[in-house]
């Protein structure tokens, strides 16, 4: 037929992956000019695919996964399977897997495009970052990762537009973590409503239940999630940041819990350490301020940092709501009145939106 056919492979069907599947089913209806053929879907335990590439029902994919007895292919085997598909392929990586991220240069070099909310590939060594974009440029495959920062907020596309149109970004600062935004907005509200704020540990468990945290919530609480996002934005702004551990990052994990075996054990033991956060909160309150967890990059001095700061109650960073993120971009053109992007920065649907938006871009380019 004359219909444009594109194969879709999905790795990861958790909180974000499930929302993405819903949005993909909807996109297939709204974009009949493209036949979106799901040819592979996998979690870490189960997979569904057909050797002849015949379509897997998108709306039935979760049920098929649940019923499947197929196990996931190894990464090299997935790459071979996808590279031999009879039309262009877009791989959607909805995992936080390092192994999948490490394979991006290989995947792209075989002509397979990638859209993903996974931060790992873009926050490895600076060489890995360069390899990803060089592989894509050489093969013509596309790679987009809008949801790796600020979920569905148009951050990466905005930074690219600023840079591509010749502006110079001098400074970016903001609240980069939906989880930490939610935690401090509820634990240390700028305008207390009278209802007592919950204990720190209870708020952390709630953030996990709401789907804001990384698969292991320690990745949020140790500052690494913010450090990763800052690394991505700084690299896009032109700095060759070596890694998210190459600048100061303040961890909010009690020393005693740094080496517990699992995220669940961390959540279980956290209530024993609630007094530590209470003390920090009280110290800020004494000065009439509230604590917020911020990241910043100063481009001319190449200074990146991530950690707690106290803000006046009237400061825009103090007045955020829910799990909102806020990012201020200071540039040559915008001067001292920064370009500000604000809104929900975590959660399944808004993160999947970033991925679906990227997929739409790729569909128009391949
Ligand atoms: P889940 O729910 O744990 O799902 C992971 C899925 O991947 C599971 O199906 C698992 O079986 C599968 N999987 C893992 N390893 C695999 C492997 N090697 N092979 C095959 N399958 C494998 O995780 P989420 O919440 O759905 O997250 C998925 C990805 O989205 C992660 O990379 C995460 O970093 C990214 N992401 C999530 C969010 C969010 O709100 N949940 C956001 C951005 C990106 O903007 C959001 C954000 O930054 C959240 C952040 N925690 C914050 O700001 O607070």
Short mmCIF file of C-alpha atoms and ligand atoms in Angstrom, two decimals:
data_model
loop_
_atom_site.label_atom_id
_atom_site.label_comp_id
_atom_site.label_asym_id
_atom_site.label_seq_id
_atom_site.Cartn_x
_atom_site.Cartn_y
_atom_site.Cartn_z
CA UNK A 1 0.00 0.00 0.00
CA UNK A 2 1.08 3.64 -0.19
CA UNK A 3 0.82 3.92 3.59
CA UNK A 4 4.14 4.85 5.23
CA UNK A 5 5.07 1.97 7.51
CA UNK A 6 7.34 2.32 10.52
CA UNK A 7 8.23 -0.42 12.97
CA UNK A 8 8.14 0.39 16.67
CA UNK A 9 10.10 -1.58 19.27
CA UNK A 10 9.51 -0.86 22.95
CA UNK A 11 11.91 -1.83 25.71
CA UNK A 12 10.36 -1.24 29.16
CA UNK A 13 6.67 -1.24 30.08
CA UNK A 14 6.58 0.22 33.60
CA UNK A 15 5.05 3.50 34.76
CA UNK A 16 6.20 5.53 31.75
CA UNK A 17 6.03 2.62 29.28
CA UNK A 18 2.36 1.92 30.04
CA UNK A 19 1.42 5.57 29.54
CA UNK A 20 3.44 5.62 26.33
CA UNK A 21 1.53 2.59 25.01
CA UNK A 22 -1.75 4.42 25.60
CA UNK A 23 -0.45 7.48 23.76
CA UNK A 24 0.89 5.31 20.93
CA UNK A 25 -2.49 3.63 20.45
CA UNK A 26 -4.09 7.06 20.27
CA UNK A 27 -1.43 8.32 17.83
CA UNK A 28 -2.05 5.34 15.52
CA UNK A 29 -5.68 6.44 15.26
CA UNK A 30 -4.94 10.14 14.83
CA UNK A 31 -2.17 9.57 12.28
CA UNK A 32 -3.57 7.05 9.83
CA UNK A 33 -1.04 8.09 7.15
CA UNK A 34 1.61 6.13 9.03
CA UNK A 35 1.19 2.47 9.86
CA UNK A 36 2.78 2.11 13.27
CA UNK A 37 3.73 -1.56 13.44
CA UNK A 38 4.67 -2.70 16.92
CA UNK A 39 7.19 -5.50 16.33
CA UNK A 40 8.85 -5.96 19.73
CA UNK A 41 7.93 -5.20 23.32
CA UNK A 42 9.76 -6.33 26.41
CA UNK A 43 10.11 -5.88 30.14
CA UNK A 44 13.15 -7.19 31.97
CA UNK A 45 11.44 -10.61 32.25
CA UNK A 46 9.09 -11.15 29.31
CA UNK A 47 8.94 -10.27 25.64
CA UNK A 48 6.52 -10.41 22.72
CA UNK A 49 7.68 -10.49 19.09
CA UNK A 50 7.05 -12.38 15.88
CA UNK A 51 9.95 -13.59 13.75
CA UNK A 52 8.08 -12.51 10.60
CA UNK A 53 7.60 -8.97 12.00
CA UNK A 54 3.81 -9.28 11.90
CA UNK A 55 2.07 -6.60 13.96
CA UNK A 56 1.55 -6.95 17.70
CA UNK A 57 -1.70 -5.26 18.71
CA UNK A 58 -0.78 -2.00 20.48
CA UNK A 59 -3.94 -1.96 22.60
CA UNK A 60 -3.46 -5.62 23.51
CA UNK A 61 0.30 -5.40 24.13
CA UNK A 62 0.18 -5.42 27.94
CA UNK A 63 -2.10 -8.45 27.98
CA UNK A 64 0.13 -10.21 25.46
CA UNK A 65 3.15 -9.44 27.64
CA UNK A 66 1.42 -10.79 30.72
CA UNK A 67 0.51 -14.00 28.90
CA UNK A 68 3.81 -14.39 27.06
CA UNK A 69 6.27 -17.22 27.58
CA UNK A 70 8.93 -15.53 25.39
CA UNK A 71 11.96 -14.08 27.18
CA UNK A 72 13.75 -10.88 26.10
CA UNK A 73 16.37 -11.14 23.36
CA UNK A 74 19.92 -10.14 24.22
CA UNK A 75 20.76 -6.61 23.09
CA UNK A 76 22.89 -7.73 20.09
CA UNK A 77 20.04 -10.08 19.07
CA UNK A 78 17.45 -7.27 19.33
CA UNK A 79 19.66 -5.07 17.19
CA UNK A 80 20.02 -7.78 14.51
CA UNK A 81 16.27 -8.48 14.57
CA UNK A 82 15.40 -4.78 14.22
CA UNK A 83 18.07 -3.99 11.63
CA UNK A 84 16.59 -6.71 9.38
CA UNK A 85 13.02 -5.34 9.59
CA UNK A 86 11.43 -4.59 6.20
CA UNK A 87 10.97 -0.84 6.96
CA UNK A 88 12.45 1.91 9.15
CA UNK A 89 12.49 1.20 12.90
CA UNK A 90 12.16 3.43 15.97
CA UNK A 91 13.29 1.93 19.26
CA UNK A 92 11.59 3.35 22.34
CA UNK A 93 13.75 2.81 25.43
CA UNK A 94 11.46 3.21 28.46
CA UNK A 95 13.92 1.63 30.89
CA UNK A 96 16.56 3.17 33.10
CA UNK A 97 18.91 0.40 32.01
CA UNK A 98 22.63 1.14 31.67
CA UNK A 99 23.06 -1.87 29.35
CA UNK A 100 20.50 -0.55 26.88
CA UNK A 101 22.02 2.95 27.11
CA UNK A 102 25.50 1.59 26.42
CA UNK A 103 24.23 0.08 23.17
CA UNK A 104 22.90 3.36 21.66
CA UNK A 105 25.91 3.96 19.38
CA UNK A 106 25.57 0.40 18.02
CA UNK A 107 21.77 0.69 17.64
CA UNK A 108 22.03 4.04 15.84
CA UNK A 109 24.88 2.87 13.61
CA UNK A 110 22.56 0.12 12.33
CA UNK A 111 20.06 2.76 11.19
CA UNK A 112 17.61 2.29 14.05
CA UNK A 113 16.27 5.56 15.49
CA UNK A 114 15.83 6.03 19.25
CA UNK A 115 13.39 8.03 21.39
CA UNK A 116 13.74 7.77 25.15
CA UNK A 117 13.25 9.25 28.62
CA UNK A 118 16.31 7.26 29.83
CA UNK A 119 18.99 9.65 31.06
CA UNK A 120 21.77 7.08 31.30
CA UNK A 121 22.98 7.23 27.70
CA UNK A 122 23.35 11.01 27.78
CA UNK A 123 25.12 11.14 31.12
CA UNK A 124 27.90 8.62 30.63
CA UNK A 125 31.34 9.83 29.59
CA UNK A 126 31.58 12.81 27.24
CA UNK A 127 33.00 10.38 24.66
CA UNK A 128 29.85 8.21 24.87
CA UNK A 129 27.76 11.35 24.28
CA UNK A 130 29.81 12.18 21.18
CA UNK A 131 29.63 8.58 19.94
CA UNK A 132 25.83 8.65 20.11
CA UNK A 133 25.47 11.74 17.96
CA UNK A 134 28.26 10.77 15.57
CA UNK A 135 26.70 7.33 15.01
CA UNK A 136 23.33 8.94 14.30
CA UNK A 137 24.79 11.53 11.93
CA UNK A 138 26.67 8.83 10.02
CA UNK A 139 23.77 6.40 9.59
CA UNK A 140 20.97 8.95 9.30
CA UNK A 141 19.11 7.46 12.26
CA UNK A 142 17.50 9.97 14.64
CA UNK A 143 17.87 10.22 18.40
CA UNK A 144 15.66 12.35 20.67
CA UNK A 145 15.46 12.45 24.45
CA UNK A 146 13.19 15.37 25.43
CA UNK A 147 11.81 13.49 28.45
CA UNK A 148 15.28 12.96 29.91
CA UNK A 149 14.89 16.48 31.40
CA UNK A 150 11.70 17.95 32.83
CA UNK A 151 9.41 15.17 31.52
CA UNK A 152 7.20 16.64 28.75
CA UNK A 153 8.35 20.26 29.23
CA UNK A 154 9.98 21.66 26.07
CA UNK A 155 13.46 22.04 27.54
CA UNK A 156 15.83 20.21 25.27
CA UNK A 157 14.09 21.48 22.14
CA UNK A 158 14.30 25.03 23.55
CA UNK A 159 17.99 24.75 24.36
CA UNK A 160 18.65 23.39 20.86
CA UNK A 161 16.69 26.27 19.30
CA UNK A 162 18.58 28.85 21.38
CA UNK A 163 21.93 27.38 20.36
CA UNK A 164 21.01 26.68 16.72
CA UNK A 165 19.74 30.22 16.20
CA UNK A 166 23.00 31.66 17.50
CA UNK A 167 22.05 32.73 21.01
CA UNK A 168 24.51 32.10 23.84
CA UNK A 169 23.32 30.49 27.05
CA UNK A 170 25.18 31.99 29.98
CA UNK A 171 23.39 30.41 32.93
CA UNK A 172 20.70 27.85 33.66
CA UNK A 173 19.28 27.38 37.12
CA UNK A 174 16.22 25.69 38.46
CA UNK A 175 14.40 22.99 40.29
CA UNK A 176 15.16 19.96 38.14
CA UNK A 177 13.57 17.18 40.15
CA UNK A 178 9.84 16.51 40.25
CA UNK A 179 10.39 14.28 43.26
CA UNK A 180 12.45 16.80 45.24
CA UNK A 181 10.13 19.63 44.20
CA UNK A 182 7.17 17.64 45.52
CA UNK A 183 9.04 16.70 48.70
CA UNK A 184 10.06 20.25 49.63
CA UNK A 185 6.76 21.81 48.49
CA UNK A 186 4.92 19.46 50.86
CA UNK A 187 7.53 19.21 53.64
CA UNK A 188 8.48 22.91 53.73
CA UNK A 189 5.65 24.84 52.01
CA UNK A 190 6.18 28.57 51.38
CA UNK A 191 2.63 29.26 52.54
CA UNK A 192 1.64 26.63 55.10
CA UNK A 193 -2.06 25.87 54.91
CA UNK A 194 -2.45 24.93 58.54
CA UNK A 195 -2.50 21.22 57.81
CA UNK A 196 0.71 19.86 59.33
CA UNK A 197 3.35 18.89 56.77
CA UNK A 198 4.05 15.17 56.70
CA UNK A 199 7.24 13.61 57.99
CA UNK A 200 10.08 13.58 55.47
CA UNK A 201 10.08 9.77 55.12
CA UNK A 202 6.30 9.66 54.63
CA UNK A 203 6.54 12.24 51.84
CA UNK A 204 9.30 10.20 50.15
CA UNK A 205 7.08 7.09 50.12
CA UNK A 206 4.23 9.17 48.74
CA UNK A 207 6.41 10.51 45.90
CA UNK A 208 7.26 6.91 44.96
CA UNK A 209 3.57 5.90 45.01
CA UNK A 210 2.69 8.85 42.78
CA UNK A 211 5.19 7.65 40.16
CA UNK A 212 7.50 10.68 40.48
CA UNK A 213 10.62 8.88 41.63
CA UNK A 214 13.16 6.98 39.62
CA UNK A 215 12.72 3.20 39.75
CA UNK A 216 15.11 3.33 42.75
CA UNK A 217 14.16 6.48 44.76
CA UNK A 218 17.73 6.81 46.02
CA UNK A 219 18.64 8.06 42.53
CA UNK A 220 16.45 11.08 43.29
CA UNK A 221 17.44 11.58 46.92
CA UNK A 222 21.18 11.34 46.32
CA UNK A 223 20.97 14.17 43.78
CA UNK A 224 22.11 12.01 40.86
CA UNK A 225 18.89 12.51 38.92
CA UNK A 226 19.35 16.29 39.10
CA UNK A 227 23.06 15.96 38.33
CA UNK A 228 22.19 13.92 35.22
CA UNK A 229 19.70 16.52 33.97
CA UNK A 230 22.15 19.33 34.63
CA UNK A 231 24.85 17.42 32.73
CA UNK A 232 22.53 17.04 29.73
CA UNK A 233 21.53 20.72 29.64
CA UNK A 234 25.12 21.90 30.18
CA UNK A 235 26.39 19.68 27.35
CA UNK A 236 23.67 21.00 25.05
CA UNK A 237 24.67 24.54 26.06
CA UNK A 238 28.17 23.73 24.84
CA UNK A 239 30.13 22.56 27.88
CA UNK A 240 32.08 19.28 27.60
CA UNK A 241 30.98 18.07 31.06
CA UNK A 242 32.84 14.82 31.73
CA UNK A 243 30.21 13.16 33.93
CA UNK A 244 27.46 13.84 36.49
CA UNK A 245 29.96 13.04 39.22
CA UNK A 246 32.52 15.60 38.04
CA UNK A 247 30.97 18.50 40.02
CA UNK A 248 29.61 18.99 43.56
CA UNK A 249 26.29 17.24 44.30
CA UNK A 250 24.71 17.26 47.76
CA UNK A 251 23.11 13.95 48.72
CA UNK A 252 20.04 13.87 50.97
CA UNK A 253 20.54 10.22 51.86
CA UNK A 254 21.59 9.64 55.47
CA UNK A 255 25.14 8.23 55.57
CA UNK A 256 23.89 5.11 57.36
CA UNK A 257 21.54 4.28 54.47
CA UNK A 258 23.96 4.92 51.61
CA UNK A 259 24.88 1.28 51.24
CA UNK A 260 21.61 -0.55 52.02
CA UNK A 261 20.89 -3.22 49.45
CA UNK A 262 17.65 -1.99 47.89
CA UNK A 263 15.42 1.03 47.41
CA UNK A 264 12.75 -0.75 49.44
CA UNK A 265 15.06 -1.24 52.41
CA UNK A 266 16.00 2.44 52.19
CA UNK A 267 12.30 3.45 52.35
CA UNK A 268 11.75 1.08 55.27
CA UNK A 269 14.59 2.51 57.38
CA UNK A 270 14.20 6.16 56.42
CA UNK A 271 11.76 7.08 59.26
CA UNK A 272 14.60 6.58 61.76
CA UNK A 273 16.36 9.59 60.24
CA UNK A 274 13.50 12.08 59.97
CA UNK A 275 15.06 14.39 62.58
CA UNK A 276 17.97 15.22 60.21
CA UNK A 277 15.68 16.88 57.66
CA UNK A 278 13.61 18.51 60.41
CA UNK A 279 16.76 20.26 61.67
CA UNK A 280 17.67 21.62 58.23
CA UNK A 281 14.10 22.82 57.74
CA UNK A 282 14.05 24.55 61.14
CA UNK A 283 17.35 26.31 60.44
CA UNK A 284 15.95 27.83 57.23
CA UNK A 285 12.69 28.78 58.96
CA UNK A 286 14.62 30.71 61.59
CA UNK A 287 15.77 33.06 58.80
CA UNK A 288 12.20 33.25 57.45
CA UNK A 289 13.18 31.11 54.46
CA UNK A 290 12.36 27.74 52.95
CA UNK A 291 14.65 25.01 51.64
CA UNK A 292 14.67 24.07 47.99
CA UNK A 293 16.90 21.66 46.06
CA UNK A 294 18.40 23.42 43.04
CA UNK A 295 20.82 22.86 40.22
CA UNK A 296 22.75 25.51 38.31
CA UNK A 297 25.29 25.83 35.55
CA UNK A 298 27.27 28.98 34.91
CA UNK A 299 28.55 28.60 31.37
CA UNK A 300 31.43 31.15 31.17
CA UNK A 301 33.04 29.83 34.37
CA UNK A 302 32.01 26.21 33.62
CA UNK A 303 30.66 25.87 37.16
CA UNK A 304 27.99 23.26 37.88
CA UNK A 305 26.47 22.56 41.26
CA UNK A 306 23.54 20.76 42.82
CA UNK A 307 22.21 21.02 46.36
CA UNK A 308 20.05 22.66 49.01
CA UNK A 309 19.59 26.42 49.15
CA UNK A 310 17.33 28.64 51.26
CA UNK A 311 14.95 31.03 49.52
CA UNK A 312 12.69 33.88 50.64
CA UNK A 313 9.08 32.77 50.69
CA UNK A 314 8.31 35.16 47.81
CA UNK A 315 10.97 33.70 45.49
CA UNK A 316 9.54 31.88 42.43
CA UNK A 317 11.49 28.75 43.44
CA UNK A 318 9.77 28.80 46.87
CA UNK A 319 6.28 29.15 45.40
CA UNK A 320 6.24 26.07 43.14
CA UNK A 321 3.35 23.62 43.46
CA UNK A 322 3.12 19.84 43.40
CA UNK A 323 5.90 18.15 41.44
CA UNK A 324 6.49 21.18 39.20
CA UNK A 325 9.91 21.96 37.78
CA UNK A 326 11.14 25.44 36.98
CA UNK A 327 14.06 26.30 34.72
CA UNK A 328 15.47 29.80 34.13
CA UNK A 329 17.62 30.31 31.04
CA UNK A 330 19.85 33.38 31.02
CA UNK A 331 21.12 34.07 27.51
CA UNK A 332 22.71 36.87 25.53
CA UNK A 333 19.38 37.65 23.87
CA UNK A 334 17.17 37.34 26.92
CA UNK A 335 19.59 39.33 29.10
CA UNK A 336 18.75 39.55 32.77
CA UNK A 337 15.09 38.61 32.26
CA UNK A 338 15.45 34.90 31.85
CA UNK A 339 13.38 32.65 29.63
CA UNK A 340 11.45 30.57 32.15
CA UNK A 341 9.88 27.15 31.64
CA UNK A 342 7.70 25.78 34.41
CA UNK A 343 5.27 22.90 34.88
CA UNK A 344 4.88 19.27 35.86
CA UNK A 345 8.28 17.62 35.81
CA UNK A 346 7.47 14.04 36.74
CA UNK A 347 4.76 11.43 36.34
CA UNK A 348 3.91 8.81 33.76
CA UNK A 349 1.66 10.72 31.37
CA UNK A 350 3.73 13.92 31.13
CA UNK A 351 6.95 11.93 30.72
CA UNK A 352 5.37 9.70 28.05
CA UNK A 353 4.24 12.88 26.28
CA UNK A 354 7.89 13.87 25.83
CA UNK A 355 8.57 10.46 24.30
CA UNK A 356 5.51 10.54 22.03
CA UNK A 357 6.38 14.08 20.89
CA UNK A 358 9.85 12.86 19.96
CA UNK A 359 8.38 9.91 18.08
CA UNK A 360 6.22 12.29 16.04
CA UNK A 361 9.35 14.30 15.14
CA UNK A 362 11.18 11.17 14.07
CA UNK A 363 8.23 9.94 11.99
CA UNK A 364 8.36 13.13 9.96
CA UNK A 365 12.10 12.71 9.35
CA UNK A 366 12.53 9.06 8.37
P1 LIG B 1 9.68 1.58 35.87
O1 LIG B 1 8.24 1.75 36.23
O2 LIG B 1 10.59 0.93 36.83
O3 LIG B 1 9.73 0.77 34.49
C1 LIG B 1 10.93 0.30 33.94
C2 LIG B 1 10.57 -0.78 32.92
O4 LIG B 1 11.76 -1.16 32.22
C3 LIG B 1 10.01 -2.07 33.52
O5 LIG B 1 9.02 -2.59 32.66
C4 LIG B 1 11.24 -3.01 33.54
O6 LIG B 1 10.88 -4.37 33.50
C5 LIG B 1 11.90 -2.58 32.26
N1 LIG B 1 13.34 -2.88 32.18
C6 LIG B 1 14.32 -2.47 33.01
N2 LIG B 1 15.51 -2.92 32.57
C7 LIG B 1 15.29 -3.59 31.42
C8 LIG B 1 16.12 -4.26 30.47
N3 LIG B 1 17.45 -4.32 30.62
N4 LIG B 1 15.52 -4.83 29.41
C9 LIG B 1 14.17 -4.78 29.24
N5 LIG B 1 13.36 -4.14 30.09
C10 LIG B 1 13.90 -3.57 31.16
O7 LIG B 1 10.34 3.01 35.50
P2 LIG B 1 9.60 4.30 34.92
O8 LIG B 1 9.17 5.18 36.01
O9 LIG B 1 8.60 3.89 33.90
O10 LIG B 1 10.82 5.04 34.19
C11 LIG B 1 11.25 4.62 32.93
C12 LIG B 1 12.30 5.58 32.40
O11 LIG B 1 11.73 6.88 32.29
C13 LIG B 1 13.54 5.72 33.33
O12 LIG B 1 14.69 5.83 32.54
C14 LIG B 1 13.29 7.04 34.00
O13 LIG B 1 14.50 7.72 34.35
C15 LIG B 1 12.61 7.80 32.87
N6 LIG B 1 11.88 8.95 33.32
C16 LIG B 1 10.86 8.83 34.20
C17 LIG B 1 10.25 9.96 34.69
C18 LIG B 1 9.08 9.81 35.63
O14 LIG B 1 8.39 10.79 35.97
N7 LIG B 1 8.76 8.60 36.09
C19 LIG B 1 10.77 11.21 34.24
C20 LIG B 1 11.76 11.27 33.27
C21 LIG B 1 12.31 10.14 32.82
O15 LIG B 1 10.60 13.55 34.07
C22 LIG B 1 10.52 12.46 34.92
C23 LIG B 1 11.61 12.55 35.94
O16 LIG B 1 12.67 13.08 35.69
C24 LIG B 1 11.34 11.86 37.17
C25 LIG B 1 12.42 12.13 38.23
N8 LIG B 1 12.44 11.00 39.14
C26 LIG B 1 12.05 13.38 38.98
O17 LIG B 1 12.17 14.48 38.43
O18 LIG B 1 11.61 13.23 40.17
#
